[in-house]
């Protein structure tokens, strides 16, 4: 039985990935490096993930999306936004679900509730995943930067990531996980506030340096808090 809302027992967990491309694959690599088991999935099936599993090693396996949702103590969703309406609901009940997705209308198609600003994209995922606890994380950092800026706690060059969610237990578990894979967290509020880390806002991408500088630039807690405070609800 999985831990409630993704609690990490004894520091080691099974992390499921629905979407295992640039951002999902990067978080999976960092997860294995931190000692976690990972289960990866995509739209085309486990056979198409052999190369990633081989690279990740014995801590990793590929499964269907449904099995990944079942087996993950918590699950990272890193797909095009349009895919979220197909995510299985029942196996994710009572689990923390990390939402790394972004809404780009030109890529994802227009969604009226997001265009109007009525809800944030992570609230759209939460609406679909009834009974799960969605936490927004990893959406605001370029995958090369995420890979290259990971540092252990106490390192003066450690970077921070914003997280938001409605369930304190899920936020704590995700914060612990993010800490283990190399980042501090700034937990700044509920999902309704997560527009602060959506595309176009100051904390989106820029604090970690330009995308053509793959190494990335460390962004400490103060820089992330300042950027979140400067957010001004851009139209998507
Ligand atoms: N790239 C970045 O640096 C970055 C950073 C932060 C956040 N993000 C956000 O993260 C999300 C993913 O971006 P990405 O760059 O990682 O994209 P990507 O490299 O194209 O990977 C997308 C993954 O989602 C899978 N997928 C697509 N439809 C699916 C479905 N219905 N069910 C299960 N898996 C499905 C794809 O599998 P198939 O290949 O089999 O279709 C692929 O594994 C986007 O919302 C993006 O805005 C990206």
XYZ file of C-alpha atoms in Angstrom, residues 7-234:
228
model
C 4.964 10.428 2.226
C 8.533 9.189 1.735
C 9.106 6.374 4.178
C 12.686 5.844 5.251
C 13.901 8.271 2.608
C 13.293 5.906 -0.326
C 10.241 5.757 -2.558
C 9.007 4.581 -5.930
C 8.455 7.589 -8.151
C 6.157 7.128 -11.139
C 6.567 9.195 -14.287
C 3.703 9.784 -16.679
C 5.604 11.444 -19.480
C 9.281 10.543 -19.597
C 10.722 12.973 -22.095
C 12.943 15.969 -21.439
C 11.601 17.050 -18.054
C 10.240 13.688 -16.855
C 13.437 11.912 -17.912
C 15.558 14.517 -16.140
C 13.649 14.200 -12.858
C 13.897 10.401 -13.232
C 17.692 10.621 -13.596
C 17.963 12.808 -10.488
C 15.605 10.451 -8.602
C 17.739 7.392 -9.329
C 20.872 9.329 -8.366
C 19.172 10.057 -5.018
C 18.437 6.367 -4.430
C 14.781 6.143 -5.461
C 13.126 3.498 -7.609
C 11.498 4.902 -10.739
C 8.752 3.670 -13.043
C 8.593 5.493 -16.376
C 5.772 5.616 -18.911
C 4.781 7.458 -22.053
C 2.056 7.419 -24.702
C 3.669 4.775 -26.943
C 4.266 2.022 -24.418
C 7.098 0.560 -22.308
C 9.011 -0.934 -25.244
C 9.782 2.557 -26.491
C 11.489 3.430 -23.201
C 14.166 0.711 -23.295
C 17.011 3.144 -23.880
C 15.993 5.353 -20.963
C 15.577 2.346 -18.650
C 18.991 1.008 -19.702
C 20.546 4.379 -18.941
C 18.779 4.635 -15.564
C 19.890 1.144 -14.530
C 18.481 -1.446 -12.108
C 16.438 1.092 -10.101
C 14.246 1.735 -13.151
C 11.589 -0.030 -15.178
C 9.033 0.981 -17.787
C 5.329 0.285 -17.445
C 2.007 1.325 -18.916
C 0.563 4.622 -17.731
C -2.023 2.774 -15.601
C 0.587 0.561 -13.925
C 2.820 3.559 -13.327
C -0.032 5.344 -11.574
C -0.655 2.224 -9.472
C 2.957 1.592 -8.544
C 4.260 5.065 -7.829
C 4.230 6.179 -4.204
C 3.797 9.455 -5.930
C 3.711 10.391 -9.577
C 5.255 13.119 -11.710
C 3.114 14.278 -14.635
C 5.290 15.701 -17.435
C 3.257 15.505 -20.636
C 1.789 17.978 -23.094
C -1.134 19.575 -21.211
C -3.713 18.073 -23.571
C -2.784 14.591 -22.296
C -4.006 15.201 -18.747
C -7.637 14.453 -19.554
C -6.556 10.870 -20.308
C -4.758 10.299 -16.985
C -6.135 7.476 -14.837
C -7.926 8.824 -11.778
C -8.591 5.922 -9.413
C -4.975 4.726 -8.883
C -3.883 8.259 -7.992
C -6.428 8.771 -5.214
C -4.692 9.681 -1.924
C -1.351 10.161 -3.695
C 0.718 13.265 -4.263
C 0.931 14.103 -7.954
C 3.666 16.502 -9.047
C 2.531 18.671 -11.939
C 5.460 19.751 -14.116
C 3.236 20.803 -17.003
C 2.735 24.181 -18.605
C -0.037 25.646 -20.675
C 1.004 27.004 -24.048
C -2.215 27.634 -26.025
C -0.398 27.571 -29.355
C 0.883 24.084 -28.498
C -1.906 22.714 -26.318
C -4.992 24.309 -27.883
C -7.067 26.989 -26.190
C -8.754 26.146 -22.868
C -11.296 28.812 -21.911
C -10.892 28.537 -18.123
C -7.132 29.006 -18.466
C -7.361 31.799 -21.042
C -9.739 33.713 -18.741
C -7.442 33.216 -15.744
C -10.341 31.648 -13.852
C -8.124 28.758 -12.787
C -4.441 27.845 -13.010
C -3.258 24.941 -15.147
C -2.497 22.848 -12.036
C -6.079 23.368 -10.841
C -7.217 21.904 -14.153
C -5.176 18.798 -13.366
C -6.554 18.747 -9.807
C -10.109 18.954 -11.194
C -9.445 15.835 -13.251
C -7.571 13.935 -10.522
C -10.290 13.852 -7.889
C -8.933 12.532 -4.600
C -5.269 13.084 -5.503
C -3.153 15.922 -4.063
C -1.593 17.934 -6.883
C 1.618 19.846 -6.166
C 3.069 22.123 -8.828
C 6.842 21.759 -9.215
C 9.571 21.617 -11.872
C 7.475 23.463 -14.475
C 9.521 26.662 -14.207
C 13.003 25.331 -14.922
C 14.567 24.316 -18.246
C 15.453 20.633 -18.182
C 19.165 21.208 -18.846
C 19.268 23.643 -15.930
C 17.419 21.178 -13.697
C 19.991 18.519 -14.482
C 23.040 20.767 -14.080
C 22.105 22.871 -11.049
C 21.296 20.035 -8.617
C 23.381 20.383 -5.443
C 23.143 18.738 -2.014
C 21.735 20.568 1.010
C 24.298 22.921 2.496
C 26.074 23.608 -0.806
C 26.453 27.400 -1.194
C 25.517 27.036 -4.874
C 22.237 25.266 -4.109
C 19.238 26.427 -6.113
C 15.590 26.626 -5.042
C 12.376 25.695 -6.787
C 8.899 27.091 -6.089
C 6.189 24.614 -5.130
C 2.471 25.142 -4.527
C -0.360 22.870 -3.454
C -3.411 22.488 -1.250
C -2.452 19.489 0.891
C 0.229 20.229 3.534
C 1.194 16.565 3.818
C 1.715 16.270 0.058
C 3.672 19.539 0.027
C 5.935 18.240 2.790
C 6.541 14.952 0.974
C 7.288 16.706 -2.319
C 9.542 19.176 -0.513
C 11.478 16.269 0.981
C 11.773 14.614 -2.436
C 12.931 17.809 -4.146
C 15.479 18.286 -1.357
C 16.802 14.760 -1.917
C 17.300 15.313 -5.637
C 19.238 18.520 -5.180
C 17.057 21.571 -4.592
C 15.600 23.612 -1.781
C 11.939 24.568 -2.065
C 9.981 27.763 -1.617
C 6.482 26.612 -0.628
C 4.508 29.807 -1.184
C 0.842 28.828 -1.183
C -2.128 26.873 -2.506
C -2.732 25.778 -6.095
C -4.901 28.854 -6.663
C -1.690 30.893 -6.300
C 0.320 28.712 -8.683
C -0.186 31.164 -11.543
C 2.874 32.793 -9.957
C 5.113 30.149 -11.498
C 3.348 29.813 -14.850
C 4.947 30.859 -18.178
C 5.605 34.571 -18.479
C 6.010 35.218 -14.752
C 9.391 36.333 -13.311
C 10.146 32.971 -11.655
C 9.599 31.104 -14.920
C 12.969 30.150 -16.373
C 14.846 33.418 -15.985
C 16.269 32.987 -12.447
C 18.258 29.959 -13.620
C 19.826 31.740 -16.598
C 19.166 31.822 -20.343
C 18.295 28.604 -22.200
C 21.338 28.916 -24.456
C 23.506 28.644 -21.334
C 22.899 24.962 -20.588
C 24.968 24.936 -17.436
C 22.477 27.282 -15.785
C 22.921 29.862 -13.034
C 22.219 28.993 -9.378
C 19.130 30.719 -7.967
C 18.960 30.867 -4.189
C 15.950 31.115 -1.919
C 15.948 34.929 -1.867
C 15.987 35.182 -5.670
C 13.060 32.772 -5.976
C 11.016 34.549 -3.265
C 11.674 37.926 -4.905
C 10.608 36.595 -8.302
C 7.412 35.079 -6.856
C 6.596 38.368 -5.125
C 7.052 40.223 -8.423
C 4.516 38.023 -10.244
C 1.689 39.926 -11.927
C -0.652 37.376 -13.525
C 0.319 37.470 -17.184
